[in-house]
mmCIF file of C-alpha atoms in Angstrom:
data_model
loop_
_atom_site.group_PDB
_atom_site.id
_atom_site.type_symbol
_atom_site.label_atom_id
_atom_site.label_comp_id
_atom_site.label_asym_id
_atom_site.label_seq_id
_atom_site.Cartn_x
_atom_site.Cartn_y
_atom_site.Cartn_z
ATOM 1 C CA MET A 1 -0.063 -0.069 0.002
ATOM 2 C CA SER A 2 1.384 3.443 -1.051
ATOM 3 C CA VAL A 3 1.665 6.091 1.633
ATOM 4 C CA THR A 4 1.483 9.762 0.782
ATOM 5 C CA PRO A 5 4.637 11.381 1.876
ATOM 6 C CA PRO A 6 4.365 14.234 4.599
ATOM 7 C CA THR A 7 3.848 17.728 3.181
ATOM 8 C CA PRO A 8 7.401 18.761 3.847
ATOM 9 C CA ALA A 9 8.797 15.961 1.602
ATOM 10 C CA ARG A 10 5.995 16.514 -0.944
ATOM 11 C CA ALA A 11 7.011 20.258 -1.263
ATOM 12 C CA ALA A 12 10.528 19.561 -1.719
ATOM 13 C CA ASP A 13 9.832 16.861 -4.378
ATOM 14 C CA ILE A 14 7.191 18.878 -6.343
ATOM 15 C CA LEU A 15 8.557 22.323 -6.053
ATOM 16 C CA THR A 16 12.114 21.601 -6.779
ATOM 17 C CA ARG A 17 11.474 20.241 -10.237
ATOM 18 C CA PRO A 18 13.055 22.346 -12.947
ATOM 19 C CA VAL A 19 10.676 23.931 -15.666
ATOM 20 C CA THR A 20 11.592 25.121 -19.053
ATOM 21 C CA ILE A 21 10.085 28.164 -20.781
ATOM 22 C CA ASN A 22 11.524 28.385 -24.430
ATOM 23 C CA GLY A 23 15.215 28.681 -23.893
ATOM 24 C CA LEU A 24 15.038 29.238 -20.105
ATOM 25 C CA THR A 25 15.425 26.579 -17.534
ATOM 26 C CA VAL A 26 14.211 27.666 -14.085
ATOM 27 C CA PRO A 27 15.640 25.471 -11.223
ATOM 28 C CA ASN A 28 12.383 25.216 -9.455
ATOM 29 C CA ARG A 29 8.609 25.947 -9.503
ATOM 30 C CA ILE A 30 8.565 29.065 -7.464
ATOM 31 C CA ALA A 31 8.310 32.618 -8.985
ATOM 32 C CA MET A 32 8.230 36.001 -7.231
ATOM 33 C CA ALA A 33 5.078 37.873 -8.438
ATOM 34 C CA PRO A 34 5.414 41.497 -9.610
ATOM 35 C CA MET A 35 4.691 43.939 -6.853
ATOM 36 C CA THR A 36 4.807 47.836 -7.187
ATOM 37 C CA ARG A 37 7.207 49.293 -4.528
ATOM 38 C CA MET A 38 7.798 52.969 -5.785
ATOM 39 C CA HIS A 39 11.475 52.916 -4.319
ATOM 40 C CA SER A 40 13.290 54.036 -7.421
ATOM 41 C CA PRO A 41 13.586 57.842 -7.528
ATOM 42 C CA GLY A 42 13.789 59.219 -11.011
ATOM 43 C CA GLY A 43 12.802 55.800 -12.301
ATOM 44 C CA VAL A 44 16.361 54.403 -11.539
ATOM 45 C CA PRO A 45 16.600 51.104 -9.640
ATOM 46 C CA GLY A 46 19.437 51.595 -7.043
ATOM 47 C CA GLU A 47 21.396 49.259 -4.708
ATOM 48 C CA ASN A 48 18.369 48.841 -2.613
ATOM 49 C CA VAL A 49 16.443 47.245 -5.591
ATOM 50 C CA VAL A 50 19.574 44.957 -6.255
ATOM 51 C CA SER A 51 19.628 43.731 -2.689
ATOM 52 C CA TYR A 52 15.700 43.353 -2.543
ATOM 53 C CA TYR A 53 15.650 40.941 -5.489
ATOM 54 C CA ALA A 54 19.006 39.192 -4.790
ATOM 55 C CA ARG A 55 17.872 38.417 -1.292
ATOM 56 C CA ARG A 56 14.865 36.530 -2.516
ATOM 57 C CA ALA A 57 16.663 34.817 -5.176
ATOM 58 C CA ALA A 58 19.385 33.603 -2.715
ATOM 59 C CA ALA A 59 16.613 32.299 -0.503
ATOM 60 C CA GLY A 60 15.403 29.920 -3.228
ATOM 61 C CA VAL A 61 13.185 31.819 -5.542
ATOM 62 C CA GLY A 62 13.634 30.185 -9.014
ATOM 63 C CA LEU A 63 12.262 33.118 -11.092
ATOM 64 C CA ILE A 64 11.961 36.812 -10.203
ATOM 65 C CA VAL A 65 9.328 38.666 -12.031
ATOM 66 C CA THR A 66 10.085 42.405 -11.327
ATOM 67 C CA GLU A 67 7.761 45.128 -10.168
ATOM 68 C CA GLY A 68 6.047 46.759 -13.180
ATOM 69 C CA THR A 69 8.367 48.891 -15.060
ATOM 70 C CA TYR A 70 7.190 51.723 -17.420
ATOM 71 C CA VAL A 71 8.088 51.346 -21.176
ATOM 72 C CA GLY A 72 9.346 54.353 -23.031
ATOM 73 C CA HIS A 73 6.267 56.134 -23.860
ATOM 74 C CA ASP A 74 5.308 59.562 -22.359
ATOM 75 C CA ALA A 75 1.980 58.351 -21.039
ATOM 76 C CA ALA A 76 3.251 54.991 -19.737
ATOM 77 C CA GLY A 77 3.146 55.795 -16.023
ATOM 78 C CA GLN A 78 2.035 57.960 -13.185
ATOM 79 C CA SER A 79 5.017 58.144 -10.665
ATOM 80 C CA ASP A 80 8.569 59.222 -10.751
ATOM 81 C CA SER A 81 9.452 56.611 -8.154
ATOM 82 C CA VAL A 82 8.347 53.649 -10.184
ATOM 83 C CA PRO A 83 11.314 52.245 -12.182
ATOM 84 C CA ARG A 84 11.459 52.711 -15.824
ATOM 85 C CA PHE A 85 12.887 50.312 -18.319
ATOM 86 C CA HIS A 86 14.234 52.940 -20.774
ATOM 87 C CA GLY A 87 17.006 55.489 -20.440
ATOM 88 C CA ALA A 88 20.833 54.932 -19.887
ATOM 89 C CA GLU A 89 20.794 55.472 -16.179
ATOM 90 C CA GLN A 90 17.598 53.466 -15.614
ATOM 91 C CA LEU A 91 19.000 50.493 -17.782
ATOM 92 C CA ALA A 92 22.335 50.733 -16.070
ATOM 93 C CA GLY A 93 20.611 50.143 -12.701
ATOM 94 C CA TRP A 94 18.586 47.260 -14.060
ATOM 95 C CA ALA A 95 21.766 45.616 -15.306
ATOM 96 C CA LYS A 96 23.110 45.586 -11.811
ATOM 97 C CA VAL A 97 19.795 44.036 -10.623
ATOM 98 C CA ALA A 98 20.117 41.265 -13.079
ATOM 99 C CA GLU A 99 23.754 40.607 -12.227
ATOM 100 C CA GLY A 100 22.823 40.599 -8.474
ATOM 101 C CA VAL A 101 19.983 37.963 -8.991
ATOM 102 C CA HIS A 102 22.153 35.798 -11.216
ATOM 103 C CA ALA A 103 25.078 35.976 -8.551
ATOM 104 C CA ALA A 104 22.420 34.756 -6.075
ATOM 105 C CA GLY A 105 21.464 31.760 -8.296
ATOM 106 C CA GLY A 106 18.121 33.230 -9.543
ATOM 107 C CA LYS A 107 16.584 33.951 -12.852
ATOM 108 C CA ILE A 108 14.865 37.158 -13.648
ATOM 109 C CA VAL A 109 12.485 38.864 -16.033
ATOM 110 C CA PRO A 110 11.289 42.454 -16.123
ATOM 111 C CA GLN A 111 7.562 43.216 -16.276
ATOM 112 C CA LEU A 112 6.947 45.759 -18.965
ATOM 113 C CA TRP A 113 4.104 48.059 -18.332
ATOM 114 C CA HIS A 114 1.901 50.789 -19.671
ATOM 115 C CA ILE A 115 -0.966 52.088 -17.554
ATOM 116 C CA GLY A 116 -3.118 53.510 -20.150
ATOM 117 C CA MET A 117 -6.269 55.339 -18.821
ATOM 118 C CA VAL A 118 -5.490 54.778 -15.231
ATOM 119 C CA ARG A 119 -3.140 57.782 -15.582
ATOM 120 C CA LYS A 120 -4.398 61.169 -14.533
ATOM 121 C CA GLN A 121 -3.613 64.554 -15.835
ATOM 122 C CA GLY A 122 -0.544 66.087 -14.593
ATOM 123 C CA GLU A 123 1.068 63.041 -13.040
ATOM 124 C CA PRO A 124 4.725 62.314 -13.461
ATOM 125 C CA PRO A 125 7.139 61.320 -14.930
ATOM 126 C CA VAL A 126 5.796 63.174 -17.981
ATOM 127 C CA ALA A 127 3.390 65.704 -16.476
ATOM 128 C CA ASP A 128 1.734 67.082 -19.743
ATOM 129 C CA ALA A 129 1.290 63.660 -21.391
ATOM 130 C CA PRO A 130 -2.377 62.868 -21.783
ATOM 131 C CA ALA A 131 -3.656 59.501 -20.621
ATOM 132 C CA VAL A 132 -4.284 57.175 -23.648
ATOM 133 C CA GLY A 133 -6.491 54.085 -24.130
ATOM 134 C CA PRO A 134 -8.624 52.275 -26.797
ATOM 135 C CA SER A 135 -11.530 54.521 -26.455
ATOM 136 C CA GLY A 136 -10.514 57.149 -23.801
ATOM 137 C CA LEU A 137 -12.604 55.367 -21.110
ATOM 138 C CA ARG A 138 -11.719 54.631 -17.483
ATOM 139 C CA LEU A 139 -12.384 51.414 -15.893
ATOM 140 C CA ASP A 140 -15.684 52.751 -14.427
ATOM 141 C CA GLY A 141 -16.876 53.478 -18.053
ATOM 142 C CA THR A 142 -16.540 57.242 -17.788
ATOM 143 C CA ASP A 143 -14.841 59.590 -20.131
ATOM 144 C CA GLY A 144 -11.475 60.408 -18.809
ATOM 145 C CA ASP A 145 -9.380 63.443 -19.578
ATOM 146 C CA GLY A 146 -7.211 61.440 -21.956
ATOM 147 C CA LYS A 147 -7.840 60.280 -25.613
ATOM 148 C CA ALA A 148 -8.495 57.347 -27.717
ATOM 149 C CA MET A 149 -5.380 55.972 -29.381
ATOM 150 C CA THR A 150 -4.584 56.838 -33.017
ATOM 151 C CA GLN A 151 -2.734 54.444 -35.220
ATOM 152 C CA ARG A 152 0.470 56.631 -34.589
ATOM 153 C CA ASP A 153 -0.182 56.125 -30.776
ATOM 154 C CA LEU A 154 -0.514 52.355 -31.236
ATOM 155 C CA ASP A 155 2.590 52.004 -33.342
ATOM 156 C CA ASP A 156 4.524 54.050 -30.706
ATOM 157 C CA VAL A 157 3.499 52.003 -27.771
ATOM 158 C CA ILE A 158 4.107 48.744 -29.661
ATOM 159 C CA GLY A 159 7.646 49.986 -30.528
ATOM 160 C CA ALA A 160 8.159 51.150 -26.845
ATOM 161 C CA PHE A 161 7.499 47.430 -25.688
ATOM 162 C CA ALA A 162 9.855 45.986 -28.273
ATOM 163 C CA GLU A 163 12.614 48.352 -27.455
ATOM 164 C CA ALA A 164 12.286 47.566 -23.790
ATOM 165 C CA ALA A 165 12.401 43.723 -24.608
ATOM 166 C CA ALA A 166 15.499 44.231 -26.704
ATOM 167 C CA ALA A 167 17.206 46.160 -23.983
ATOM 168 C CA ALA A 168 16.284 43.512 -21.426
ATOM 169 C CA GLU A 169 18.044 40.864 -23.561
ATOM 170 C CA ARG A 170 20.984 43.206 -24.183
ATOM 171 C CA ILE A 171 21.653 43.963 -20.496
ATOM 172 C CA GLY A 172 21.472 40.332 -19.292
ATOM 173 C CA PHE A 173 17.851 39.435 -18.277
ATOM 174 C CA ASP A 174 16.426 36.023 -18.923
ATOM 175 C CA GLY A 175 13.228 36.895 -20.669
ATOM 176 C CA VAL A 176 10.470 39.515 -20.284
ATOM 177 C CA GLU A 177 6.884 39.629 -18.958
ATOM 178 C CA ILE A 178 4.364 41.833 -20.748
ATOM 179 C CA HIS A 179 1.713 43.274 -18.395
ATOM 180 C CA GLY A 180 -1.584 42.595 -19.823
ATOM 181 C CA ALA A 181 -3.699 42.421 -16.712
ATOM 182 C CA HIS A 182 -5.526 44.367 -13.918
ATOM 183 C CA GLY A 183 -7.184 46.987 -16.200
ATOM 184 C CA TYR A 184 -3.963 48.680 -17.428
ATOM 185 C CA LEU A 185 -3.444 49.565 -21.161
ATOM 186 C CA VAL A 186 -3.134 46.147 -22.720
ATOM 187 C CA ASP A 187 -6.101 44.830 -20.662
ATOM 188 C CA GLN A 188 -8.171 47.889 -21.545
ATOM 189 C CA PHE A 189 -8.125 46.769 -25.172
ATOM 190 C CA LEU A 190 -8.874 43.159 -24.220
ATOM 191 C CA TRP A 191 -11.916 44.145 -22.018
ATOM 192 C CA ALA A 192 -15.159 44.971 -23.795
ATOM 193 C CA GLY A 193 -15.981 47.473 -20.902
ATOM 194 C CA THR A 194 -13.064 49.840 -21.932
ATOM 195 C CA ASN A 195 -12.734 49.029 -25.695
ATOM 196 C CA ARG A 196 -15.518 50.523 -27.751
ATOM 197 C CA ARG A 197 -13.457 50.895 -30.913
ATOM 198 C CA THR A 198 -15.097 50.147 -34.253
ATOM 199 C CA ASP A 199 -11.818 49.572 -36.092
ATOM 200 C CA ALA A 200 -9.694 46.466 -36.359
ATOM 201 C CA TYR A 201 -8.759 46.783 -32.765
ATOM 202 C CA GLY A 202 -12.291 46.662 -31.332
ATOM 203 C CA GLY A 203 -15.450 44.458 -31.696
ATOM 204 C CA ASP A 204 -15.438 40.767 -31.017
ATOM 205 C CA PRO A 205 -12.945 39.140 -28.553
ATOM 206 C CA VAL A 206 -10.527 38.310 -31.413
ATOM 207 C CA ALA A 207 -10.382 41.852 -32.642
ATOM 208 C CA ARG A 208 -9.886 43.177 -29.223
ATOM 209 C CA THR A 209 -6.877 40.981 -28.826
ATOM 210 C CA ARG A 210 -5.190 42.453 -31.917
ATOM 211 C CA PHE A 211 -3.193 45.182 -29.811
ATOM 212 C CA ALA A 212 -1.989 42.551 -27.424
ATOM 213 C CA ALA A 213 -0.891 40.106 -30.133
ATOM 214 C CA GLU A 214 0.848 42.846 -32.090
ATOM 215 C CA ILE A 215 2.951 43.811 -28.946
ATOM 216 C CA VAL A 216 3.878 40.147 -28.516
ATOM 217 C CA ALA A 217 4.698 39.755 -32.175
ATOM 218 C CA ALA A 218 6.953 42.855 -32.169
ATOM 219 C CA VAL A 219 8.763 41.740 -29.005
ATOM 220 C CA ARG A 220 9.141 38.209 -30.366
ATOM 221 C CA GLU A 221 10.674 39.765 -33.591
ATOM 222 C CA THR A 222 13.046 42.053 -31.700
ATOM 223 C CA VAL A 223 14.654 39.394 -29.252
ATOM 224 C CA SER A 224 16.290 36.070 -30.002
ATOM 225 C CA ALA A 225 14.315 32.994 -30.741
ATOM 226 C CA GLU A 226 14.999 31.390 -27.404
ATOM 227 C CA PHE A 227 14.337 34.445 -25.384
ATOM 228 C CA PRO A 228 11.262 33.792 -23.303
ATOM 229 C CA VAL A 229 8.207 36.061 -23.619
ATOM 230 C CA ILE A 230 5.782 35.724 -20.915
ATOM 231 C CA PHE A 231 2.209 37.270 -21.179
ATOM 232 C CA ARG A 232 0.353 38.254 -17.921
ATOM 233 C CA TYR A 233 -3.354 38.635 -18.027
ATOM 234 C CA SER A 234 -6.437 38.446 -15.684
ATOM 235 C CA GLN A 235 -10.086 38.472 -15.627
ATOM 236 C CA TRP A 236 -10.495 41.022 -12.859
ATOM 237 C CA LYS A 237 -9.454 44.701 -12.780
ATOM 238 C CA SER A 238 -8.111 46.815 -10.092
ATOM 239 C CA GLU A 239 -11.518 48.788 -9.997
ATOM 240 C CA ALA A 240 -13.757 46.079 -11.230
ATOM 241 C CA TYR A 241 -13.161 42.830 -9.366
ATOM 242 C CA ASP A 242 -16.050 41.110 -10.963
ATOM 243 C CA ALA A 243 -15.038 41.809 -14.544
ATOM 244 C CA ARG A 244 -14.417 38.911 -16.818
ATOM 245 C CA LEU A 245 -12.941 38.755 -20.333
ATOM 246 C CA ALA A 246 -14.222 35.255 -20.906
ATOM 247 C CA GLU A 247 -17.345 33.561 -19.550
ATOM 248 C CA THR A 248 -16.610 30.241 -21.071
ATOM 249 C CA PRO A 249 -13.413 28.199 -22.098
ATOM 250 C CA GLU A 250 -14.227 28.818 -25.692
ATOM 251 C CA GLU A 251 -14.278 32.530 -25.262
ATOM 252 C CA LEU A 252 -10.982 32.309 -23.280
ATOM 253 C CA ASP A 253 -9.592 30.326 -26.237
ATOM 254 C CA ALA A 254 -10.598 33.095 -28.567
ATOM 255 C CA ILE A 255 -8.554 35.580 -26.577
ATOM 256 C CA LEU A 256 -5.500 33.444 -25.820
ATOM 257 C CA ALA A 257 -4.962 31.681 -29.322
ATOM 258 C CA PRO A 258 -3.957 34.923 -31.262
ATOM 259 C CA ILE A 259 -1.452 35.916 -28.295
ATOM 260 C CA ALA A 260 0.102 32.428 -28.289
ATOM 261 C CA ALA A 261 0.371 32.418 -32.080
ATOM 262 C CA ALA A 262 2.001 35.766 -31.981
ATOM 263 C CA GLY A 263 4.844 34.211 -29.924
ATOM 264 C CA ALA A 264 3.987 34.152 -26.222
ATOM 265 C CA ASP A 265 5.852 31.236 -24.691
ATOM 266 C CA ALA A 266 4.114 31.092 -21.446
ATOM 267 C CA PHE A 267 1.178 32.804 -19.696
ATOM 268 C CA HIS A 268 0.915 34.332 -16.193
ATOM 269 C CA ALA A 269 -2.653 33.856 -15.187
ATOM 270 C CA SER A 270 -3.586 36.454 -12.366
ATOM 271 C CA THR A 271 -6.398 35.515 -9.893
ATOM 272 C CA ARG A 272 -7.106 36.878 -6.557
ATOM 273 C CA ARG A 273 -7.423 33.308 -5.077
ATOM 274 C CA TYR A 274 -5.682 30.591 -6.841
ATOM 275 C CA TRP A 275 -7.850 27.672 -5.433
ATOM 276 C CA LEU A 276 -11.057 28.758 -7.090
ATOM 277 C CA PRO A 277 -12.223 27.114 -10.298
ATOM 278 C CA GLU A 278 -12.573 29.534 -13.224
ATOM 279 C CA PHE A 279 -15.640 27.969 -15.073
ATOM 280 C CA ASP A 280 -18.559 25.819 -14.001
ATOM 281 C CA GLY A 281 -18.026 22.049 -14.541
ATOM 282 C CA SER A 282 -14.350 21.950 -13.847
ATOM 283 C CA ASP A 283 -11.949 22.297 -10.904
ATOM 284 C CA LEU A 284 -9.280 23.899 -13.069
ATOM 285 C CA ASN A 285 -8.245 27.578 -12.084
ATOM 286 C CA LEU A 286 -7.423 30.166 -14.645
ATOM 287 C CA ALA A 287 -3.894 29.020 -15.121
ATOM 288 C CA GLY A 288 -4.998 25.535 -15.497
ATOM 289 C CA TRP A 289 -7.367 26.500 -18.192
ATOM 290 C CA THR A 290 -4.777 28.485 -19.731
ATOM 291 C CA LYS A 291 -2.372 25.630 -20.135
ATOM 292 C CA LYS A 292 -5.121 23.193 -21.237
ATOM 293 C CA ILE A 293 -6.108 25.712 -24.059
ATOM 294 C CA THR A 294 -2.814 26.885 -25.260
ATOM 295 C CA GLY A 295 -0.497 24.058 -24.525
ATOM 296 C CA ARG A 296 2.050 26.727 -23.097
ATOM 297 C CA PRO A 297 3.559 26.704 -19.627
ATOM 298 C CA ALA A 298 1.301 28.531 -17.144
ATOM 299 C CA ILE A 299 2.013 30.434 -13.952
ATOM 300 C CA THR A 300 -0.643 30.588 -11.292
ATOM 301 C CA VAL A 301 -1.034 33.290 -8.669
ATOM 302 C CA GLY A 302 -3.570 34.616 -6.146
ATOM 303 C CA SER A 303 -3.008 34.568 -2.297
ATOM 304 C CA VAL A 304 -0.441 31.809 -2.269
ATOM 305 C CA GLY A 305 0.591 31.156 1.232
ATOM 306 C CA LEU A 306 -2.200 33.404 2.716
ATOM 307 C CA ASP A 307 -5.716 32.812 4.021
ATOM 308 C CA GLY A 308 -8.118 35.402 2.463
ATOM 309 C CA ASP A 309 -7.705 37.724 -0.448
ATOM 310 C CA PHE A 310 -5.538 40.669 -0.509
ATOM 311 C CA ILE A 311 -8.212 43.280 -0.135
ATOM 312 C CA ARG A 312 -8.539 42.201 3.639
ATOM 313 C CA GLY A 313 -4.778 42.165 3.887
ATOM 314 C CA PHE A 314 -4.430 45.816 2.620
ATOM 315 C CA ALA A 315 -7.315 46.775 4.804
ATOM 316 C CA GLY A 316 -4.979 46.077 7.802
ATOM 317 C CA GLU A 317 -6.189 42.648 8.748
ATOM 318 C CA GLY A 318 -3.378 40.202 9.274
ATOM 319 C CA SER A 319 -3.708 36.949 7.236
ATOM 320 C CA PRO A 320 -2.623 33.565 8.696
ATOM 321 C CA VAL A 321 -0.525 31.278 6.585
ATOM 322 C CA LYS A 322 -2.633 29.236 4.360
ATOM 323 C CA GLY A 323 -1.620 25.538 3.932
ATOM 324 C CA ILE A 324 -0.080 24.620 0.492
ATOM 325 C CA ASP A 325 -1.416 20.988 0.202
ATOM 326 C CA ASN A 326 -4.027 22.085 -2.376
ATOM 327 C CA LEU A 327 -1.322 23.883 -4.310
ATOM 328 C CA LEU A 328 0.949 21.008 -4.349
ATOM 329 C CA ASP A 329 -1.843 18.654 -5.489
ATOM 330 C CA ARG A 330 -2.529 20.973 -8.622
ATOM 331 C CA LEU A 331 1.290 21.114 -9.331
ATOM 332 C CA GLU A 332 1.585 17.401 -8.967
ATOM 333 C CA ARG A 333 -0.953 16.832 -11.648
ATOM 334 C CA ASP A 334 0.574 19.467 -13.857
ATOM 335 C CA GLU A 335 -2.607 21.718 -13.769
ATOM 336 C CA PHE A 336 -0.049 24.469 -14.116
ATOM 337 C CA ASP A 337 3.760 24.715 -14.165
ATOM 338 C CA MET A 338 4.778 27.540 -11.747
ATOM 339 C CA VAL A 339 3.319 29.430 -8.719
ATOM 340 C CA ALA A 340 4.104 33.017 -8.176
ATOM 341 C CA VAL A 341 4.088 34.169 -4.633
ATOM 342 C CA GLY A 342 3.606 37.879 -3.880
ATOM 343 C CA ARG A 343 2.682 39.227 -0.370
ATOM 344 C CA ALA A 344 3.856 36.111 1.484
ATOM 345 C CA LEU A 345 7.373 36.558 -0.096
ATOM 346 C CA LEU A 346 7.220 40.224 0.461
ATOM 347 C CA GLN A 347 6.583 39.684 4.048
ATOM 348 C CA ASP A 348 9.045 36.736 4.404
ATOM 349 C CA PRO A 349 12.053 36.829 2.050
ATOM 350 C CA GLU A 350 13.000 33.406 3.254
ATOM 351 C CA TRP A 351 9.589 31.951 2.304
ATOM 352 C CA ALA A 352 10.823 29.824 -0.581
ATOM 353 C CA THR A 353 13.716 28.199 1.314
ATOM 354 C CA LYS A 354 11.546 27.544 4.355
ATOM 355 C CA VAL A 355 8.800 26.120 2.232
ATOM 356 C CA LEU A 356 11.318 23.735 0.252
ATOM 357 C CA GLY A 357 13.087 22.820 3.559
ATOM 358 C CA GLY A 358 9.776 21.907 5.235
ATOM 359 C CA ARG A 359 10.117 24.647 7.934
ATOM 360 C CA PHE A 360 6.440 25.652 7.731
ATOM 361 C CA ASP A 361 6.397 26.551 11.454
ATOM 362 C CA GLU A 362 8.898 29.423 10.626
ATOM 363 C CA LEU A 363 6.698 31.183 7.938
ATOM 364 C CA LYS A 364 5.708 34.724 8.862
ATOM 365 C CA PRO A 365 2.184 35.647 8.104
ATOM 366 C CA PHE A 366 1.433 38.809 5.950
ATOM 367 C CA ASP A 367 1.004 42.044 7.898
ATOM 368 C CA ALA A 368 -0.030 44.934 5.917
ATOM 369 C CA ALA A 369 0.855 47.390 8.732
ATOM 370 C CA SER A 370 4.555 46.567 8.191
ATOM 371 C CA LEU A 371 4.474 46.859 4.275
ATOM 372 C CA ARG A 372 6.353 50.180 4.114
ATOM 373 C CA THR A 373 9.239 48.835 6.252
ATOM 374 C CA LEU A 374 9.877 45.481 4.184
ATOM 375 C CA SER A 375 12.855 45.293 2.146
#
């Protein structure tokens, strides 16, 4: 009679399996989820950013996905403290980050980001840049103080993503992640709630995917064939938690297929709670459906290591550590390929090495009150 190994042994056995994304082999199944920190004055990541990521790589995180970094477009951001992935000084800082993570034994990809209509008039780093989006609409459906993008705007943004990806490969990163989630620019095109265009970039789900697919294709053309391109997406938006791109697996297929065909090597499927099924009639979560539909590696994320969603956490209610048996079950049956850890890893930089070593009693629960002091 077979006996299921204890959780510590299972965690080490399942999570330490290497995984390959195009030409990149990651030593284990643990990724660090991207989390905005605003600790880079002038958009330049300094030594504090180097140590922040290297510390977690040294403690066993296989793949670091950086905080969102603004691509080289005037309307891409809304803060002068969020790092940028363009400019000589900024890229020199990022080169040091990549070097530090590699020295610590990890792999790292930057998340490339444009916030679109989330931007408000007058915000840095380019104060006079208007917000841009598919239809000039904010997430609540109201008219913003920005504008609907022209073909020139579309081409400029696509080019900015491609240039950032080329820079990432040039300065030593292991791949790139395109931020297509959470109601930011790329997601604003994917979602019918903000995309009311009547040209080739709006209409049915496939048409709404065109902008994302063109970004992926431009990135794919700019970097080498083996350089991994990851696409992150979500159903929910930061101001519309019940929003959905797809109500059925067939609708999800219509959205993901063009992006995969354009050259996405893997998908990072963002959910608020990884253990919830995405569609009726199946226990698969969003990452599970993504892998089933596309055949590409998938990364899951959403309250991993926590009990409760992050809204309660940021409201100041500490969340006890959630057991990972359910997560291990899903990884063991290859529902998805990697798990991205966010707040638990922010709170406890040693989270990965403690989990891999079976030291669950040493894990620190997330405490929103201490967020600003974490490094």
